[in-house]
mmCIF file of C-alpha atoms in Angstrom:
data_model
loop_
_atom_site.group_PDB
_atom_site.id
_atom_site.type_symbol
_atom_site.label_atom_id
_atom_site.label_comp_id
_atom_site.label_asym_id
_atom_site.label_seq_id
_atom_site.Cartn_x
_atom_site.Cartn_y
_atom_site.Cartn_z
ATOM 1 C CA ASP A 1 41.259 69.022 76.499
ATOM 2 C CA GLN A 2 38.872 70.513 73.966
ATOM 3 C CA GLN A 3 35.560 70.586 75.776
ATOM 4 C CA VAL A 4 34.237 73.285 73.437
ATOM 5 C CA LYS A 5 35.104 72.937 69.782
ATOM 6 C CA GLN A 6 34.673 75.248 66.849
ATOM 7 C CA ASN A 7 35.800 73.184 63.927
ATOM 8 C CA SER A 8 35.653 75.904 61.305
ATOM 9 C CA PRO A 9 38.502 78.376 61.778
ATOM 10 C CA SER A 10 37.033 80.713 59.174
ATOM 11 C CA LEU A 11 33.856 81.478 57.258
ATOM 12 C CA SER A 12 33.181 83.884 54.405
ATOM 13 C CA VAL A 13 29.688 85.014 53.408
ATOM 14 C CA GLN A 14 28.179 87.663 51.215
ATOM 15 C CA GLU A 15 26.534 90.714 52.736
ATOM 16 C CA GLY A 16 22.806 90.114 53.219
ATOM 17 C CA ARG A 17 23.164 86.339 53.403
ATOM 18 C CA ILE A 18 22.943 84.136 56.470
ATOM 19 C CA SER A 19 26.051 83.348 58.498
ATOM 20 C CA ILE A 20 25.955 80.096 60.443
ATOM 21 C CA LEU A 21 28.658 79.484 63.024
ATOM 22 C CA ASN A 22 28.828 76.110 64.699
ATOM 23 C CA CYS A 23 30.032 74.896 68.043
ATOM 24 C CA ASP A 24 30.206 71.427 69.602
ATOM 25 C CA TYR A 25 30.827 70.515 73.197
ATOM 26 C CA THR A 26 31.727 67.338 74.996
ATOM 27 C CA ASN A 27 31.011 68.136 78.631
ATOM 28 C CA SER A 28 27.401 67.200 79.364
ATOM 29 C CA MET A 29 27.564 69.280 82.553
ATOM 30 C CA PHE A 30 27.575 72.496 80.547
ATOM 31 C CA ASP A 31 24.294 74.228 81.151
ATOM 32 C CA TYR A 32 24.684 77.721 79.793
ATOM 33 C CA PHE A 33 26.163 78.797 76.495
ATOM 34 C CA LEU A 34 27.307 82.156 75.234
ATOM 35 C CA TRP A 35 28.570 83.670 72.017
ATOM 36 C CA TYR A 36 31.163 86.428 72.057
ATOM 37 C CA LYS A 37 32.427 88.537 69.192
ATOM 38 C CA LYS A 38 35.990 89.814 69.121
ATOM 39 C CA TYR A 39 37.531 92.508 66.957
ATOM 40 C CA PRO A 40 41.337 92.791 66.691
ATOM 41 C CA ALA A 41 42.942 94.570 69.654
ATOM 42 C CA GLU A 42 39.685 94.455 71.631
ATOM 43 C CA GLY A 43 38.280 92.179 74.281
ATOM 44 C CA PRO A 44 35.461 89.701 73.620
ATOM 45 C CA THR A 45 32.029 91.338 73.472
ATOM 46 C CA PHE A 46 28.984 89.415 74.630
ATOM 47 C CA LEU A 47 26.451 88.740 71.880
ATOM 48 C CA ILE A 48 23.822 86.272 72.953
ATOM 49 C CA SER A 49 23.336 83.369 75.317
ATOM 50 C CA ILE A 50 21.118 80.367 75.858
ATOM 51 C CA SER A 51 20.444 78.123 78.804
ATOM 52 C CA SER A 52 19.931 74.409 78.410
ATOM 53 C CA ILE A 53 16.216 74.611 79.134
ATOM 54 C CA LYS A 54 15.729 76.345 75.789
ATOM 55 C CA ASP A 55 16.499 75.306 72.257
ATOM 56 C CA LYS A 56 16.401 78.743 70.682
ATOM 57 C CA ASN A 57 17.073 82.312 71.673
ATOM 58 C CA GLU A 58 16.708 85.274 69.367
ATOM 59 C CA ASP A 59 17.978 88.840 69.636
ATOM 60 C CA GLY A 60 17.537 90.952 66.549
ATOM 61 C CA ARG A 61 19.665 89.574 63.734
ATOM 62 C CA PHE A 62 21.236 86.961 66.024
ATOM 63 C CA THR A 63 19.705 83.605 66.868
ATOM 64 C CA VAL A 64 21.326 80.822 68.826
ATOM 65 C CA PHE A 65 20.085 77.248 68.500
ATOM 66 C CA LEU A 66 20.910 74.525 70.984
ATOM 67 C CA ASN A 67 20.636 70.796 70.333
ATOM 68 C CA LYS A 68 21.414 69.166 73.665
ATOM 69 C CA SER A 69 21.186 65.603 72.432
ATOM 70 C CA ALA A 70 23.799 66.341 69.779
ATOM 71 C CA LYS A 71 25.789 68.628 72.109
ATOM 72 C CA HIS A 72 25.749 71.205 69.374
ATOM 73 C CA LEU A 73 24.901 74.859 69.149
ATOM 74 C CA SER A 74 24.914 77.317 66.320
ATOM 75 C CA LEU A 75 24.761 81.067 65.869
ATOM 76 C CA HIS A 76 22.788 82.429 62.933
ATOM 77 C CA ILE A 77 23.273 85.991 61.769
ATOM 78 C CA VAL A 78 20.645 87.228 59.339
ATOM 79 C CA PRO A 79 21.227 89.342 57.365
ATOM 80 C CA SER A 80 25.006 89.443 57.626
ATOM 81 C CA GLN A 81 26.650 92.858 57.469
ATOM 82 C CA PRO A 82 30.277 93.837 56.816
ATOM 83 C CA GLY A 83 30.476 95.129 60.405
ATOM 84 C CA ASP A 84 29.861 91.573 61.600
ATOM 85 C CA SER A 85 33.335 90.614 60.369
ATOM 86 C CA ALA A 86 35.134 89.461 63.515
ATOM 87 C CA VAL A 87 36.177 86.347 65.390
ATOM 88 C CA TYR A 88 33.251 84.605 67.074
ATOM 89 C CA PHE A 89 33.814 82.533 70.187
ATOM 90 C CA CYS A 90 31.448 80.002 71.612
ATOM 91 C CA ALA A 91 31.706 79.628 75.395
ATOM 92 C CA ALA A 92 30.062 77.426 77.989
ATOM 93 C CA LYS A 93 29.787 77.157 81.712
ATOM 94 C CA VAL A 94 28.301 75.021 84.440
ATOM 95 C CA PRO A 95 26.306 77.407 86.613
ATOM 96 C CA ALA A 96 24.666 74.646 88.566
ATOM 97 C CA THR A 97 27.880 73.981 90.458
ATOM 98 C CA GLY A 98 28.464 77.641 91.189
ATOM 99 C CA ARG A 99 31.435 77.782 88.888
ATOM 100 C CA ARG A 100 31.528 80.909 86.809
ATOM 101 C CA ALA A 101 34.533 80.164 84.631
ATOM 102 C CA LEU A 102 33.847 80.193 80.928
ATOM 103 C CA THR A 103 35.303 77.513 78.685
ATOM 104 C CA PHE A 104 35.922 78.954 75.247
ATOM 105 C CA GLY A 105 36.147 77.412 71.832
ATOM 106 C CA SER A 106 39.002 78.312 69.526
ATOM 107 C CA GLY A 107 36.931 80.801 67.537
ATOM 108 C CA THR A 108 35.690 81.192 63.973
ATOM 109 C CA ARG A 109 36.786 84.159 61.909
ATOM 110 C CA LEU A 110 33.802 85.500 59.978
ATOM 111 C CA GLN A 111 34.379 87.643 56.925
ATOM 112 C CA VAL A 112 31.317 89.316 55.439
ATOM 113 C CA GLN A 113 31.988 90.433 51.891
ATOM 114 C CA PRO A 114 30.241 93.629 50.729
ATOM 115 C CA GLU B 1 27.799 102.432 78.626
ATOM 116 C CA PRO B 2 29.844 101.065 81.533
ATOM 117 C CA GLU B 3 32.927 99.135 80.543
ATOM 118 C CA VAL B 4 35.870 97.242 81.955
ATOM 119 C CA THR B 5 39.122 99.144 81.477
ATOM 120 C CA GLN B 6 42.613 97.680 81.527
ATOM 121 C CA THR B 7 46.025 99.276 81.772
ATOM 122 C CA PRO B 8 48.498 99.225 80.220
ATOM 123 C CA SER B 9 47.422 98.185 76.739
ATOM 124 C CA HIS B 10 50.873 96.758 76.066
ATOM 125 C CA GLN B 11 53.574 95.737 78.520
ATOM 126 C CA VAL B 12 57.030 94.520 77.605
ATOM 127 C CA THR B 13 59.039 92.935 80.380
ATOM 128 C CA GLN B 14 62.236 90.956 80.771
ATOM 129 C CA MET B 15 62.072 87.322 81.704
ATOM 130 C CA GLY B 16 62.213 86.893 85.458
ATOM 131 C CA GLN B 17 60.736 90.304 86.201
ATOM 132 C CA GLU B 18 57.536 90.902 88.094
ATOM 133 C CA VAL B 19 54.633 92.448 86.236
ATOM 134 C CA ILE B 20 51.312 93.845 87.453
ATOM 135 C CA LEU B 21 48.356 94.140 85.129
ATOM 136 C CA ARG B 22 45.582 96.479 86.180
ATOM 137 C CA CYS B 23 41.838 96.458 85.649
ATOM 138 C CA VAL B 24 38.905 98.589 86.677
ATOM 139 C CA PRO B 25 35.783 96.399 86.568
ATOM 140 C CA ILE B 26 32.267 97.730 86.015
ATOM 141 C CA SER B 27 31.334 99.507 89.212
ATOM 142 C CA ASN B 28 28.306 97.501 90.362
ATOM 143 C CA HIS B 29 29.813 94.130 89.458
ATOM 144 C CA LEU B 30 31.014 91.855 92.202
ATOM 145 C CA TYR B 31 32.664 88.942 90.358
ATOM 146 C CA PHE B 32 36.002 89.557 88.671
ATOM 147 C CA TYR B 33 38.037 87.376 86.353
ATOM 148 C CA TRP B 34 41.285 87.095 84.499
ATOM 149 C CA TYR B 35 41.559 85.231 81.231
ATOM 150 C CA ARG B 36 44.425 84.993 78.794
ATOM 151 C CA GLN B 37 44.860 84.233 75.125
ATOM 152 C CA ILE B 38 48.212 83.078 73.838
ATOM 153 C CA LEU B 39 48.666 84.078 70.213
ATOM 154 C CA GLY B 40 46.780 81.704 67.944
ATOM 155 C CA GLN B 41 45.189 79.815 70.817
ATOM 156 C CA LYS B 42 41.868 79.946 72.610
ATOM 157 C CA VAL B 43 40.871 82.219 75.442
ATOM 158 C CA GLU B 44 41.651 80.428 78.719
ATOM 159 C CA PHE B 45 40.272 81.029 82.184
ATOM 160 C CA LEU B 46 42.805 81.878 84.875
ATOM 161 C CA VAL B 47 40.966 82.928 88.019
ATOM 162 C CA SER B 48 37.749 84.328 89.438
ATOM 163 C CA PHE B 49 37.521 86.554 92.495
ATOM 164 C CA TYR B 50 34.602 87.370 94.747
ATOM 165 C CA ASN B 51 34.296 88.933 98.163
ATOM 166 C CA ASN B 52 38.046 89.558 98.373
ATOM 167 C CA GLU B 53 39.062 86.011 97.750
ATOM 168 C CA ILE B 54 39.698 83.626 94.915
ATOM 169 C CA SER B 55 36.551 81.637 94.194
ATOM 170 C CA GLU B 56 37.934 79.495 91.413
ATOM 171 C CA LYS B 57 41.201 79.047 89.542
ATOM 172 C CA SER B 58 42.556 76.953 86.711
ATOM 173 C CA GLU B 59 45.728 74.856 86.665
ATOM 174 C CA ILE B 60 47.407 77.684 84.756
ATOM 175 C CA PHE B 61 47.065 79.914 87.817
ATOM 176 C CA ASP B 62 50.012 78.561 89.780
ATOM 177 C CA ASP B 63 52.076 80.132 92.575
ATOM 178 C CA GLN B 64 53.590 82.595 90.124
ATOM 179 C CA PHE B 65 50.243 84.328 89.815
ATOM 180 C CA SER B 66 48.302 86.339 92.349
ATOM 181 C CA VAL B 67 45.307 88.645 92.276
ATOM 182 C CA GLU B 68 44.341 91.508 94.490
ATOM 183 C CA ARG B 69 41.689 94.123 94.900
ATOM 184 C CA PRO B 70 43.788 96.800 96.578
ATOM 185 C CA ASP B 71 40.997 99.361 96.758
ATOM 186 C CA GLY B 72 37.334 99.714 95.853
ATOM 187 C CA SER B 73 37.888 99.996 92.137
ATOM 188 C CA ASN B 74 41.053 98.245 90.947
ATOM 189 C CA PHE B 75 41.621 94.551 90.364
ATOM 190 C CA THR B 76 45.160 93.435 89.629
ATOM 191 C CA LEU B 77 46.943 90.370 88.309
ATOM 192 C CA LYS B 78 50.563 89.939 89.388
ATOM 193 C CA ILE B 79 53.010 87.574 87.757
ATOM 194 C CA ARG B 80 55.969 87.201 90.098
ATOM 195 C CA SER B 81 58.709 86.007 87.784
ATOM 196 C CA THR B 82 57.656 86.135 84.174
ATOM 197 C CA LYS B 83 58.525 83.412 81.703
ATOM 198 C CA LEU B 84 58.607 83.582 77.939
ATOM 199 C CA GLU B 85 55.457 81.442 77.796
ATOM 200 C CA ASP B 86 53.551 84.047 79.800
ATOM 201 C CA SER B 87 53.475 86.215 76.681
ATOM 202 C CA ALA B 88 49.794 86.572 75.836
ATOM 203 C CA MET B 89 46.799 88.904 75.795
ATOM 204 C CA TYR B 90 45.406 89.116 79.297
ATOM 205 C CA PHE B 91 41.723 89.973 79.613
ATOM 206 C CA CYS B 92 40.002 91.165 82.736
ATOM 207 C CA ALA B 93 36.250 90.614 83.018
ATOM 208 C CA SER B 94 33.496 91.257 85.512
ATOM 209 C CA SER B 95 29.945 90.118 86.056
ATOM 210 C CA GLU B 96 27.027 90.878 88.325
ATOM 211 C CA LEU B 97 26.463 88.778 91.376
ATOM 212 C CA GLU B 98 22.800 88.047 90.988
ATOM 213 C CA GLY B 99 21.907 85.027 88.910
ATOM 214 C CA TRP B 100 24.187 82.379 87.571
ATOM 215 C CA LEU B 101 22.992 83.041 84.069
ATOM 216 C CA THR B 102 24.769 86.322 83.543
ATOM 217 C CA GLU B 103 27.417 87.137 81.038
ATOM 218 C CA ALA B 104 30.893 88.418 81.786
ATOM 219 C CA PHE B 105 31.961 91.752 80.323
ATOM 220 C CA PHE B 106 35.531 91.889 79.092
ATOM 221 C CA GLY B 107 38.104 94.656 78.947
ATOM 222 C CA GLN B 108 40.119 95.395 75.838
ATOM 223 C CA GLY B 109 43.078 93.404 77.097
ATOM 224 C CA THR B 110 46.733 93.931 77.975
ATOM 225 C CA ARG B 111 49.270 92.480 75.601
ATOM 226 C CA LEU B 112 52.142 91.127 77.683
ATOM 227 C CA THR B 113 55.391 90.453 75.879
ATOM 228 C CA VAL B 114 58.129 88.709 77.824
ATOM 229 C CA VAL B 115 61.564 89.012 76.242
#
């Protein structure tokens, strides 16, 4: 049951370039989306989120875009830095029902080359 | 910066033994969670806890699992009789009560190895 899918297991970009991480979802009830970053031996760290009433949310170098009709969201990191190298998880939840559980994607490992 | 802390960082246990994983959530948070990640797989929700009771649980969270908030600061996950397939990273998380649109903050995880 893959309600949240990250089809690219890995991505490599050059320092200074844009990193684009993609996420697709199948559950139309999802109403709130989050991106987490995870370093080895650490827990997921919240990066940025977006609710379904928006199509874009920006926080510094990180921007999340949401296309509800396509059930697709993406995380843009500009400019990419070597410290951004980590596994990025897309997550979604259905706050309208009161549920707080996050459904995670399988993650994309980003490698930013100096 | 406040953070969620988990102990121990690594626990090795024999199959069939009981294990208790401990967490100290962020102090002003009122929702607590356990997630797990089996090696090479995605992070999976186990259970959420609010107001001293389970508010939501997944099908993974069967009778072998239980959670407790024994005092004002700790939040524990107990696995009664561990199985080999319980080997995973277990993450505790917490979030504020107010607003549905709040993120969960995760601890660094406990690696459970069942042998």
